Amino acid sequence: MLSKQPDPAGKPIVCDRSHRSYDWCHLKLRTILEPTSATFFTVGSPAAAVLPLSWEKIRPYPRKTDSKTMSNIREITLTTAPLHTPCEVHHNTPALVFSTGGFTGNFFHDFNDGIIPLFVTINTLFPHDRDITIVVANYADWWHSKYAAILPQFSSRPIINLNNQTVTHCFPSAVAGLISHGSMTINPTLIPNGKTFHDFRALLEEGYRRCLVWPPPRLKGRPRLVLVTRAGTVGRVLMNRDNIVRAAQEAGFDVVVLEPSPLTYLCDIYRLINGSHAMVGVHGAALTHSLFLQPGSVLVQVVPLGNDWLAGTYFKNLARGLNLVYMEYKIRAEESSLVEKYGADHVLVKDSLSIARRNWTALHDVYLKGQDVRVDVGRFRRCLRNAYSNAKRLMQAQGFHVRHRPRIRKYVSPLVFS
């Protein structure tokens, strides 16, 4: 838990810069925020007057080795220098400053670089008193609107948009920066109160269950599988989606096809996925919706060529943290559109794993943006049967009777929320 007093060594500002992906700094004294310069000064007092003058600068976003991204993150300054300007807005809770710049706007990064580190930081630095005031740099109105259902779970205080402030704010102390445990990871051994991914999901549940939502499709005696799809020229599109829908229905699932959009209403999405038993999708940001699956549900990740490391690092970590039944379907070369584009003997096809590991441009342009997938339905059926067995057990454990005879519905169009 953070101390509000200068430490014995006379350091009123303490920073941890020892981690590869993030820094954080704590100004322990009463502070006044001057918003134009994004600087936290100390409030003049006899105690502060005898302190050595010190300055710390930090860009509060957990990707510090990515210089290009970090250059667009607003810099925050913390200093023991006094500001001889009256305080116009008084707060009785510490400030926690972070940025919603960088990769924010991509659903995966919204959680991986923002919301999950926010949970980790609050429970690490304020484990016994979560009464804080959030100050957001690089603020975007859409971000606040999209996550309005869950943001009050982190703090009941109004969020301060640093972009549009014209008055000074005073706080008992201030922290700038977010702590990250890694990609889609919460390590309870590093948190004083031992919070886990299950506690994070409980926070999501608390927020989203209060939303006004349309009811999810009713369970019809079969486990529900959500097939997350992509469309257009974004890459990693499932080209034989309709065939996969029919195969999943034949395996015994009731299938809902979900094609998220940037305007996705997350309350509705949460209600749908929280009431489902399995999710299938090609590796991509939309699989972040698996955060909404109940523990014991099945997550099947289709892994395109060259996506092995990303798939294993991101969503396998998430599945482990939430106790999901995780399955990977790694496509073969003939299931990738890259064969049509380059030929089966091309190095980009035959050596995709090593090329993707050492060449970011190839990973992004070829294996993420330039590749679509046509899954071998016969081979994929084995994966669906395994998924069905696990999903059926979960549904039965929930007290539902499972209808064993598959019922095939005519597939019409994906469920798109906007």
Short mmCIF file of C-alpha atoms in Angstrom, two decimals:
data_model
loop_
_atom_site.label_atom_id
_atom_site.label_comp_id
_atom_site.label_asym_id
_atom_site.label_seq_id
_atom_site.Cartn_x
_atom_site.Cartn_y
_atom_site.Cartn_z
CA MET A 1 0.00 0.00 0.00
CA LEU A 2 1.31 3.42 -0.90
CA SER A 3 2.60 5.67 1.85
CA LYS A 4 1.52 9.30 1.77
CA GLN A 5 4.70 10.45 3.52
CA PRO A 6 8.21 11.05 2.18
CA ASP A 7 10.37 7.98 2.67
CA PRO A 8 13.28 8.03 5.18
CA ALA A 9 15.76 8.61 2.37
CA GLY A 10 14.05 11.91 1.63
CA LYS A 11 12.45 10.88 -1.64
CA PRO A 12 8.98 12.35 -1.92
CA ILE A 13 8.77 11.01 -5.48
CA VAL A 14 9.36 7.27 -5.94
CA CYS A 15 9.49 5.66 -9.38
CA ASP A 16 9.71 2.04 -10.48
CA ARG A 17 11.38 1.90 -13.90
CA SER A 18 12.67 -1.66 -13.60
CA HIS A 19 10.13 -3.33 -15.87
CA ARG A 20 10.37 -3.86 -19.59
CA SER A 21 6.88 -2.68 -20.51
CA TYR A 22 5.94 -0.02 -17.99
CA ASP A 23 7.03 2.64 -15.49
CA TRP A 24 5.11 4.18 -12.63
CA CYS A 25 5.85 7.10 -10.31
CA HIS A 26 4.32 8.17 -7.01
CA LEU A 27 4.35 11.73 -5.68
CA LYS A 28 3.68 11.15 -2.00
CA LEU A 29 2.92 14.70 -0.93
CA ARG A 30 -0.15 16.83 -1.33
CA THR A 31 -0.08 17.94 -4.93
CA ILE A 32 -1.65 20.42 -7.31
CA LEU A 33 -2.21 19.56 -10.97
CA GLU A 34 -1.59 22.31 -13.48
CA PRO A 35 -3.40 20.82 -16.52
CA THR A 36 -1.89 22.90 -19.32
CA SER A 37 1.59 21.49 -18.68
CA ALA A 38 0.26 18.19 -17.23
CA THR A 39 2.44 18.77 -14.16
CA PHE A 40 1.81 17.74 -10.57
CA PHE A 41 3.49 20.29 -8.26
CA THR A 42 3.70 20.05 -4.49
CA VAL A 43 1.41 22.25 -2.49
CA GLY A 44 3.50 24.79 -0.62
CA SER A 45 4.07 23.89 3.06
CA PRO A 46 6.96 24.13 5.57
CA ALA A 47 7.67 20.40 5.10
CA ALA A 48 7.76 20.69 1.34
CA ALA A 49 9.98 23.79 1.46
CA VAL A 50 12.95 21.84 2.88
CA LEU A 51 12.77 19.01 0.34
CA PRO A 52 15.36 18.78 -2.44
CA LEU A 53 14.02 19.90 -5.80
CA SER A 54 13.30 16.89 -8.00
CA TRP A 55 11.47 16.20 -11.25
CA GLU A 56 10.21 12.96 -12.79
CA LYS A 57 8.66 12.61 -16.23
CA ILE A 58 6.60 9.65 -17.35
CA ARG A 59 4.42 8.61 -20.26
CA PRO A 60 1.70 6.59 -18.48
CA TYR A 61 1.11 3.78 -20.97
CA PRO A 62 2.49 0.22 -20.56
CA ARG A 63 4.43 -0.13 -23.83
CA LYS A 64 7.56 1.81 -23.02
CA THR A 65 9.86 -0.08 -25.44
CA ASP A 66 7.69 0.94 -28.40
CA SER A 67 9.19 4.37 -29.00
CA LYS A 68 6.90 5.25 -31.91
CA THR A 69 3.76 4.55 -29.91
CA MET A 70 5.08 6.19 -26.76
CA SER A 71 5.96 9.38 -28.62
CA ASN A 72 2.22 10.01 -28.98
CA ILE A 73 1.48 9.47 -25.28
CA ARG A 74 1.19 12.70 -23.32
CA GLU A 75 4.05 13.18 -20.90
CA ILE A 76 3.21 13.71 -17.23
CA THR A 77 5.56 15.56 -14.87
CA LEU A 78 5.74 15.13 -11.08
CA THR A 79 7.87 17.58 -9.12
CA THR A 80 8.61 18.77 -5.62
CA ALA A 81 8.64 22.33 -6.95
CA PRO A 82 5.82 24.42 -5.52
CA LEU A 83 3.13 26.05 -7.63
CA HIS A 84 2.14 29.45 -6.32
CA THR A 85 -1.33 29.26 -7.79
CA PRO A 86 -4.51 28.68 -5.80
CA CYS A 87 -6.20 25.31 -6.04
CA GLU A 88 -9.56 25.58 -7.78
CA VAL A 89 -10.89 22.03 -7.41
CA HIS A 90 -10.16 20.02 -4.26
CA HIS A 91 -10.14 16.20 -4.14
CA ASN A 92 -9.76 14.09 -1.00
CA THR A 93 -8.61 10.99 -2.90
CA PRO A 94 -5.26 10.23 -4.63
CA ALA A 95 -4.97 10.76 -8.38
CA LEU A 96 -4.17 7.82 -10.67
CA VAL A 97 -3.04 8.99 -14.11
CA PHE A 98 -2.89 6.88 -17.26
CA SER A 99 -3.32 7.31 -21.00
CA THR A 100 -5.93 5.96 -23.38
CA GLY A 101 -3.73 6.78 -26.36
CA GLY A 102 -1.43 4.32 -28.09
CA PHE A 103 -3.27 1.28 -29.46
CA THR A 104 -6.50 2.14 -27.65
CA GLY A 105 -9.34 1.73 -30.11
CA ASN A 106 -8.41 -1.88 -30.83
CA PHE A 107 -10.61 -4.03 -28.59
CA PHE A 108 -7.73 -6.27 -27.55
CA HIS A 109 -5.50 -3.35 -26.61
CA ASP A 110 -8.34 -1.57 -24.79
CA PHE A 111 -8.18 -4.41 -22.27
CA ASN A 112 -4.59 -5.58 -22.54
CA ASP A 113 -2.98 -2.12 -22.33
CA GLY A 114 -5.65 -0.32 -20.35
CA ILE A 115 -8.46 -1.93 -18.41
CA ILE A 116 -6.61 -5.01 -17.13
CA PRO A 117 -3.51 -2.99 -16.08
CA LEU A 118 -5.85 -0.51 -14.39
CA PHE A 119 -7.27 -3.37 -12.31
CA VAL A 120 -3.77 -4.63 -11.51
CA THR A 121 -2.49 -1.18 -10.58
CA ILE A 122 -5.35 -0.29 -8.27
CA ASN A 123 -5.12 -3.62 -6.44
CA THR A 124 -1.32 -3.40 -6.23
CA LEU A 125 -0.84 0.20 -5.15
CA PHE A 126 -4.18 0.77 -3.39
CA PRO A 127 -5.08 -2.75 -2.20
CA HIS A 128 -7.01 -1.74 0.92
CA ASP A 129 -8.45 1.61 -0.14
CA ARG A 130 -9.61 1.78 -3.73
CA ASP A 131 -11.04 5.27 -3.33
CA ILE A 132 -9.11 7.10 -6.04
CA THR A 133 -9.71 9.71 -8.72
CA ILE A 134 -8.83 8.63 -12.25
CA VAL A 135 -7.13 11.20 -14.47
CA VAL A 136 -6.98 10.26 -18.17
CA ALA A 137 -4.48 11.64 -20.67
CA ASN A 138 -5.17 11.36 -24.41
CA TYR A 139 -8.82 11.08 -23.45
CA ALA A 140 -11.41 10.06 -26.06
CA ASP A 141 -15.15 10.45 -25.59
CA TRP A 142 -15.84 7.17 -27.39
CA TRP A 143 -13.65 5.30 -24.89
CA HIS A 144 -15.63 6.60 -21.93
CA SER A 145 -18.93 5.82 -23.66
CA LYS A 146 -17.92 2.32 -24.71
CA TYR A 147 -16.77 1.29 -21.24
CA ALA A 148 -19.23 3.38 -19.22
CA ALA A 149 -20.79 0.25 -17.68
CA ILE A 150 -17.56 -0.93 -16.01
CA LEU A 151 -15.55 2.23 -15.30
CA PRO A 152 -17.53 2.98 -12.09
CA GLN A 153 -16.30 -0.39 -10.77
CA PHE A 154 -12.78 1.05 -10.61
CA SER A 155 -13.71 4.35 -8.96
CA SER A 156 -16.95 6.02 -7.96
CA ARG A 157 -15.38 9.44 -8.55
CA PRO A 158 -15.92 11.31 -11.83
CA ILE A 159 -13.10 10.70 -14.30
CA ILE A 160 -11.00 13.78 -15.08
CA ASN A 161 -10.32 14.38 -18.76
CA LEU A 162 -6.86 15.94 -18.77
CA ASN A 163 -7.35 17.12 -22.35
CA ASN A 164 -9.99 19.71 -21.56
CA GLN A 165 -9.09 20.92 -18.07
CA THR A 166 -8.53 24.65 -17.58
CA VAL A 167 -8.48 24.75 -13.77
CA THR A 168 -6.07 23.42 -11.16
CA HIS A 169 -6.88 20.30 -9.10
CA CYS A 170 -5.47 19.33 -5.70
CA PHE A 171 -4.98 15.75 -4.50
CA PRO A 172 -3.51 14.16 -1.35
CA SER A 173 -0.97 12.39 -3.63
CA ALA A 174 -0.61 11.20 -7.23
CA VAL A 175 0.44 8.08 -9.12
CA ALA A 176 1.21 8.14 -12.84
CA GLY A 177 1.47 4.94 -14.88
CA LEU A 178 -0.07 1.48 -15.05
CA ILE A 179 1.35 -1.88 -13.98
CA SER A 180 1.14 -4.76 -16.45
CA HIS A 181 1.84 -8.42 -15.65
CA GLY A 182 2.14 -9.32 -19.33
CA SER A 183 -0.19 -10.06 -22.21
CA MET A 184 -3.67 -10.86 -20.94
CA THR A 185 -2.23 -11.84 -17.56
CA ILE A 186 -3.02 -11.18 -13.92
CA ASN A 187 -0.50 -12.72 -11.52
CA PRO A 188 -2.06 -12.89 -8.03
CA THR A 189 1.33 -13.51 -6.40
CA LEU A 190 2.34 -9.97 -7.40
CA ILE A 191 -0.78 -8.34 -5.91
CA PRO A 192 -0.92 -7.71 -2.13
CA ASN A 193 -4.57 -8.73 -1.86
CA GLY A 194 -4.12 -11.73 -4.16
CA LYS A 195 -6.69 -10.68 -6.75
CA THR A 196 -7.02 -13.00 -9.77
CA PHE A 197 -8.50 -12.99 -13.24
CA HIS A 198 -11.69 -14.33 -11.67
CA ASP A 199 -11.92 -11.19 -9.54
CA PHE A 200 -11.47 -9.12 -12.69
CA ARG A 201 -14.26 -11.02 -14.40
CA ALA A 202 -16.47 -10.51 -11.34
CA LEU A 203 -15.89 -6.79 -11.76
CA LEU A 204 -17.05 -7.03 -15.38
CA GLU A 205 -20.11 -8.99 -14.31
CA GLU A 206 -20.99 -6.39 -11.70
CA GLY A 207 -20.90 -3.63 -14.28
CA TYR A 208 -22.53 -5.35 -17.23
CA ARG A 209 -25.36 -7.01 -15.35
CA ARG A 210 -26.75 -3.55 -14.59
CA CYS A 211 -26.99 -2.57 -18.26
CA LEU A 212 -30.28 -2.23 -20.04
CA VAL A 213 -29.95 -5.00 -22.63
CA TRP A 214 -32.03 -7.06 -24.97
CA PRO A 215 -32.41 -10.66 -23.76
CA PRO A 216 -29.95 -13.18 -25.25
CA PRO A 217 -31.19 -16.00 -27.47
CA ARG A 218 -32.90 -18.60 -25.31
CA LEU A 219 -31.18 -21.89 -24.71
CA LYS A 220 -32.90 -24.52 -26.83
CA GLY A 221 -31.70 -27.69 -25.20
CA ARG A 222 -28.25 -27.52 -26.79
CA PRO A 223 -25.00 -25.83 -25.75
CA ARG A 224 -24.63 -22.45 -27.45
CA LEU A 225 -21.54 -21.74 -29.52
CA VAL A 226 -20.63 -18.18 -30.55
CA LEU A 227 -18.72 -18.07 -33.82
CA VAL A 228 -16.79 -14.79 -33.93
CA THR A 229 -16.14 -13.71 -37.50
CA ARG A 230 -14.37 -10.97 -39.45
CA ALA A 231 -15.33 -9.40 -42.76
CA GLY A 232 -13.84 -7.26 -45.49
CA THR A 233 -10.13 -6.78 -46.15
CA VAL A 234 -8.99 -6.86 -42.52
CA GLY A 235 -7.24 -10.23 -42.83
CA ARG A 236 -7.86 -13.57 -41.10
CA VAL A 237 -11.38 -13.80 -42.53
CA LEU A 238 -12.99 -17.25 -42.24
CA MET A 239 -13.82 -17.83 -45.89
CA ASN A 240 -16.02 -20.91 -45.39
CA ARG A 241 -17.93 -19.59 -42.42
CA ASP A 242 -21.25 -21.14 -43.46
CA ASN A 243 -19.66 -24.60 -43.65
CA ILE A 244 -18.27 -24.19 -40.14
CA VAL A 245 -21.69 -23.11 -38.87
CA ARG A 246 -23.29 -26.26 -40.29
CA ALA A 247 -20.52 -28.48 -38.90
CA ALA A 248 -20.98 -26.95 -35.43
CA GLN A 249 -24.73 -27.49 -35.64
CA GLU A 250 -24.19 -31.09 -36.70
CA ALA A 251 -21.88 -31.55 -33.71
CA GLY A 252 -24.83 -30.59 -31.48
CA PHE A 253 -24.40 -26.84 -30.92
CA ASP A 254 -26.91 -24.06 -31.24
CA VAL A 255 -24.81 -21.52 -33.17
CA VAL A 256 -24.86 -17.73 -33.03
CA VAL A 257 -22.59 -15.88 -35.47
CA LEU A 258 -21.15 -12.68 -34.06
CA GLU A 259 -19.49 -10.07 -36.25
CA PRO A 260 -18.49 -7.27 -33.86
CA SER A 261 -18.26 -3.71 -35.11
CA PRO A 262 -16.53 -0.63 -33.65
CA LEU A 263 -19.94 0.42 -32.35
CA THR A 264 -20.56 -2.86 -30.54
CA TYR A 265 -22.80 -2.38 -27.50
CA LEU A 266 -20.86 -4.37 -24.96
CA CYS A 267 -23.75 -4.89 -22.57
CA ASP A 268 -25.54 -6.94 -25.23
CA ILE A 269 -22.38 -8.79 -26.18
CA TYR A 270 -21.70 -9.63 -22.56
CA ARG A 271 -25.21 -10.98 -22.05
CA LEU A 272 -24.92 -13.19 -25.15
CA ILE A 273 -21.48 -14.62 -24.44
CA ASN A 274 -21.97 -14.97 -20.70
CA GLY A 275 -24.98 -17.16 -21.52
CA SER A 276 -23.07 -19.32 -23.99
CA HIS A 277 -20.87 -22.38 -23.55
CA ALA A 278 -18.27 -22.14 -26.32
CA MET A 279 -16.59 -19.64 -28.59
CA VAL A 280 -14.79 -20.24 -31.88
CA GLY A 281 -12.83 -17.69 -33.87
CA VAL A 282 -9.74 -17.01 -35.92
CA HIS A 283 -6.96 -15.32 -33.95
CA GLY A 284 -7.74 -11.61 -33.69
CA ALA A 285 -8.88 -8.83 -31.39
CA ALA A 286 -12.49 -10.05 -31.35
CA LEU A 287 -11.43 -13.12 -29.33
CA THR A 288 -10.97 -10.67 -26.46
CA HIS A 289 -14.72 -11.16 -26.01
CA SER A 290 -13.78 -14.51 -24.47
CA LEU A 291 -13.33 -12.47 -21.28
CA PHE A 292 -17.11 -12.71 -21.08
CA LEU A 293 -17.25 -16.53 -21.12
CA GLN A 294 -18.06 -18.28 -17.87
CA PRO A 295 -15.32 -20.43 -16.30
CA GLY A 296 -15.57 -23.94 -17.72
CA SER A 297 -16.63 -22.71 -21.14
CA VAL A 298 -14.72 -23.71 -24.28
CA LEU A 299 -12.51 -21.38 -26.31
CA VAL A 300 -11.38 -22.68 -29.71
CA GLN A 301 -8.78 -20.46 -31.38
CA VAL A 302 -8.09 -21.01 -35.07
CA VAL A 303 -4.42 -20.16 -35.59
CA PRO A 304 -3.38 -18.98 -39.08
CA LEU A 305 0.15 -19.42 -40.44
CA GLY A 306 2.69 -17.28 -38.59
CA ASN A 307 0.30 -16.48 -35.73
CA ASP A 308 1.52 -19.15 -33.32
CA TRP A 309 3.35 -16.91 -30.85
CA LEU A 310 0.62 -14.28 -30.68
CA ALA A 311 -2.13 -16.88 -30.33
CA GLY A 312 -0.34 -18.77 -27.59
CA THR A 313 0.68 -15.67 -25.68
CA TYR A 314 -2.54 -13.67 -25.77
CA PHE A 315 -5.63 -15.83 -25.62
CA LYS A 316 -4.06 -18.94 -24.16
CA ASN A 317 -3.03 -16.79 -21.19
CA LEU A 318 -6.55 -15.42 -20.93
CA ALA A 319 -8.10 -18.91 -21.07
CA ARG A 320 -5.74 -20.15 -18.37
CA GLY A 321 -6.58 -17.21 -16.11
CA LEU A 322 -10.33 -17.75 -16.46
CA ASN A 323 -10.26 -21.58 -16.30
CA LEU A 324 -11.64 -21.94 -19.80
CA VAL A 325 -11.24 -25.18 -21.73
CA TYR A 326 -8.75 -24.00 -24.34
CA MET A 327 -8.25 -25.61 -27.74
CA GLU A 328 -6.11 -24.57 -30.69
CA TYR A 329 -6.75 -25.47 -34.29
CA LYS A 330 -3.54 -24.72 -36.19
CA ILE A 331 -4.25 -24.51 -39.89
CA ARG A 332 -2.14 -26.27 -42.49
CA ALA A 333 -0.64 -24.45 -45.43
CA GLU A 334 -3.41 -25.56 -47.78
CA GLU A 335 -5.98 -23.87 -45.51
CA SER A 336 -4.34 -20.45 -45.91
CA SER A 337 -5.00 -17.95 -48.68
CA LEU A 338 -1.24 -17.41 -48.80
CA VAL A 339 -0.90 -20.59 -50.86
CA GLU A 340 -3.10 -19.07 -53.55
CA LYS A 341 -1.15 -15.83 -53.38
CA TYR A 342 2.44 -17.08 -53.25
CA GLY A 343 2.36 -20.83 -53.95
CA ALA A 344 2.86 -23.78 -51.60
CA ASP A 345 6.64 -23.76 -51.97
CA HIS A 346 7.17 -20.08 -51.21
CA VAL A 347 9.31 -19.30 -48.15
CA LEU A 348 6.51 -17.19 -46.64
CA VAL A 349 4.38 -20.34 -46.57
CA LYS A 350 6.95 -23.01 -45.76
CA ASP A 351 8.86 -21.02 -43.12
CA SER A 352 6.07 -18.87 -41.69
CA LEU A 353 6.90 -19.51 -38.03
CA SER A 354 10.50 -18.32 -38.11
CA ILE A 355 9.78 -15.40 -40.45
CA ALA A 356 6.96 -14.11 -38.23
CA ARG A 357 9.21 -14.32 -35.16
CA ARG A 358 12.02 -12.23 -36.57
CA ASN A 359 10.24 -9.87 -38.96
CA TRP A 360 7.49 -7.65 -37.55
CA THR A 361 6.64 -6.19 -40.96
CA ALA A 362 6.04 -9.66 -42.39
CA LEU A 363 4.00 -10.65 -39.34
CA HIS A 364 1.78 -7.60 -39.66
CA ASP A 365 1.47 -7.27 -43.44
CA VAL A 366 1.53 -10.93 -44.51
CA TYR A 367 0.34 -13.11 -41.65
CA LEU A 368 -2.10 -10.74 -39.93
CA LYS A 369 -3.44 -8.39 -42.62
CA GLY A 370 -2.71 -10.40 -45.77
CA GLN A 371 -4.02 -13.84 -44.91
CA ASP A 372 -7.49 -15.40 -44.85
CA VAL A 373 -8.44 -18.92 -43.77
CA ARG A 374 -10.49 -21.72 -45.31
CA VAL A 375 -10.69 -24.36 -42.60
CA ASP A 376 -10.66 -28.04 -43.51
CA VAL A 377 -14.15 -28.90 -42.24
CA GLY A 378 -13.43 -32.62 -41.97
CA ARG A 379 -10.40 -32.05 -39.76
CA PHE A 380 -12.18 -29.32 -37.78
CA ARG A 381 -15.09 -31.61 -36.92
CA ARG A 382 -12.88 -33.49 -34.46
CA CYS A 383 -12.22 -30.24 -32.65
CA LEU A 384 -15.94 -29.40 -32.61
CA ARG A 385 -16.84 -32.81 -31.18
CA ASN A 386 -14.35 -32.32 -28.35
CA ALA A 387 -15.68 -28.82 -27.75
CA TYR A 388 -19.25 -30.12 -27.67
CA SER A 389 -18.42 -32.76 -25.04
CA ASN A 390 -16.96 -30.12 -22.74
CA ALA A 391 -19.74 -27.60 -23.41
CA LYS A 392 -22.40 -30.23 -22.74
CA ARG A 393 -20.83 -31.02 -19.37
CA LEU A 394 -20.91 -27.34 -18.46
CA MET A 395 -24.53 -26.98 -19.52
CA GLN A 396 -25.52 -30.05 -17.49
CA ALA A 397 -23.61 -28.73 -14.48
CA GLN A 398 -25.72 -25.58 -14.78
CA GLY A 399 -28.84 -27.72 -14.39
CA PHE A 400 -30.00 -27.74 -18.02
CA HIS A 401 -31.21 -30.81 -19.87
CA VAL A 402 -29.22 -31.33 -23.06
CA ARG A 403 -31.06 -32.46 -26.17
CA HIS A 404 -28.73 -35.00 -27.75
CA ARG A 405 -30.16 -34.97 -31.24
CA PRO A 406 -28.65 -32.10 -33.24
CA ARG A 407 -31.14 -29.69 -34.73
CA ILE A 408 -29.98 -27.93 -37.90
CA ARG A 409 -31.25 -24.41 -38.46
CA LYS A 410 -30.98 -22.60 -41.75
CA TYR A 411 -28.19 -20.06 -41.43
CA VAL A 412 -29.18 -16.61 -42.63
CA SER A 413 -26.82 -13.84 -41.53
CA PRO A 414 -24.40 -12.95 -38.76
CA LEU A 415 -25.47 -11.15 -35.63
CA VAL A 416 -24.00 -7.67 -35.96
CA PHE A 417 -24.27 -5.11 -33.17
CA SER A 418 -23.94 -1.42 -33.93
#
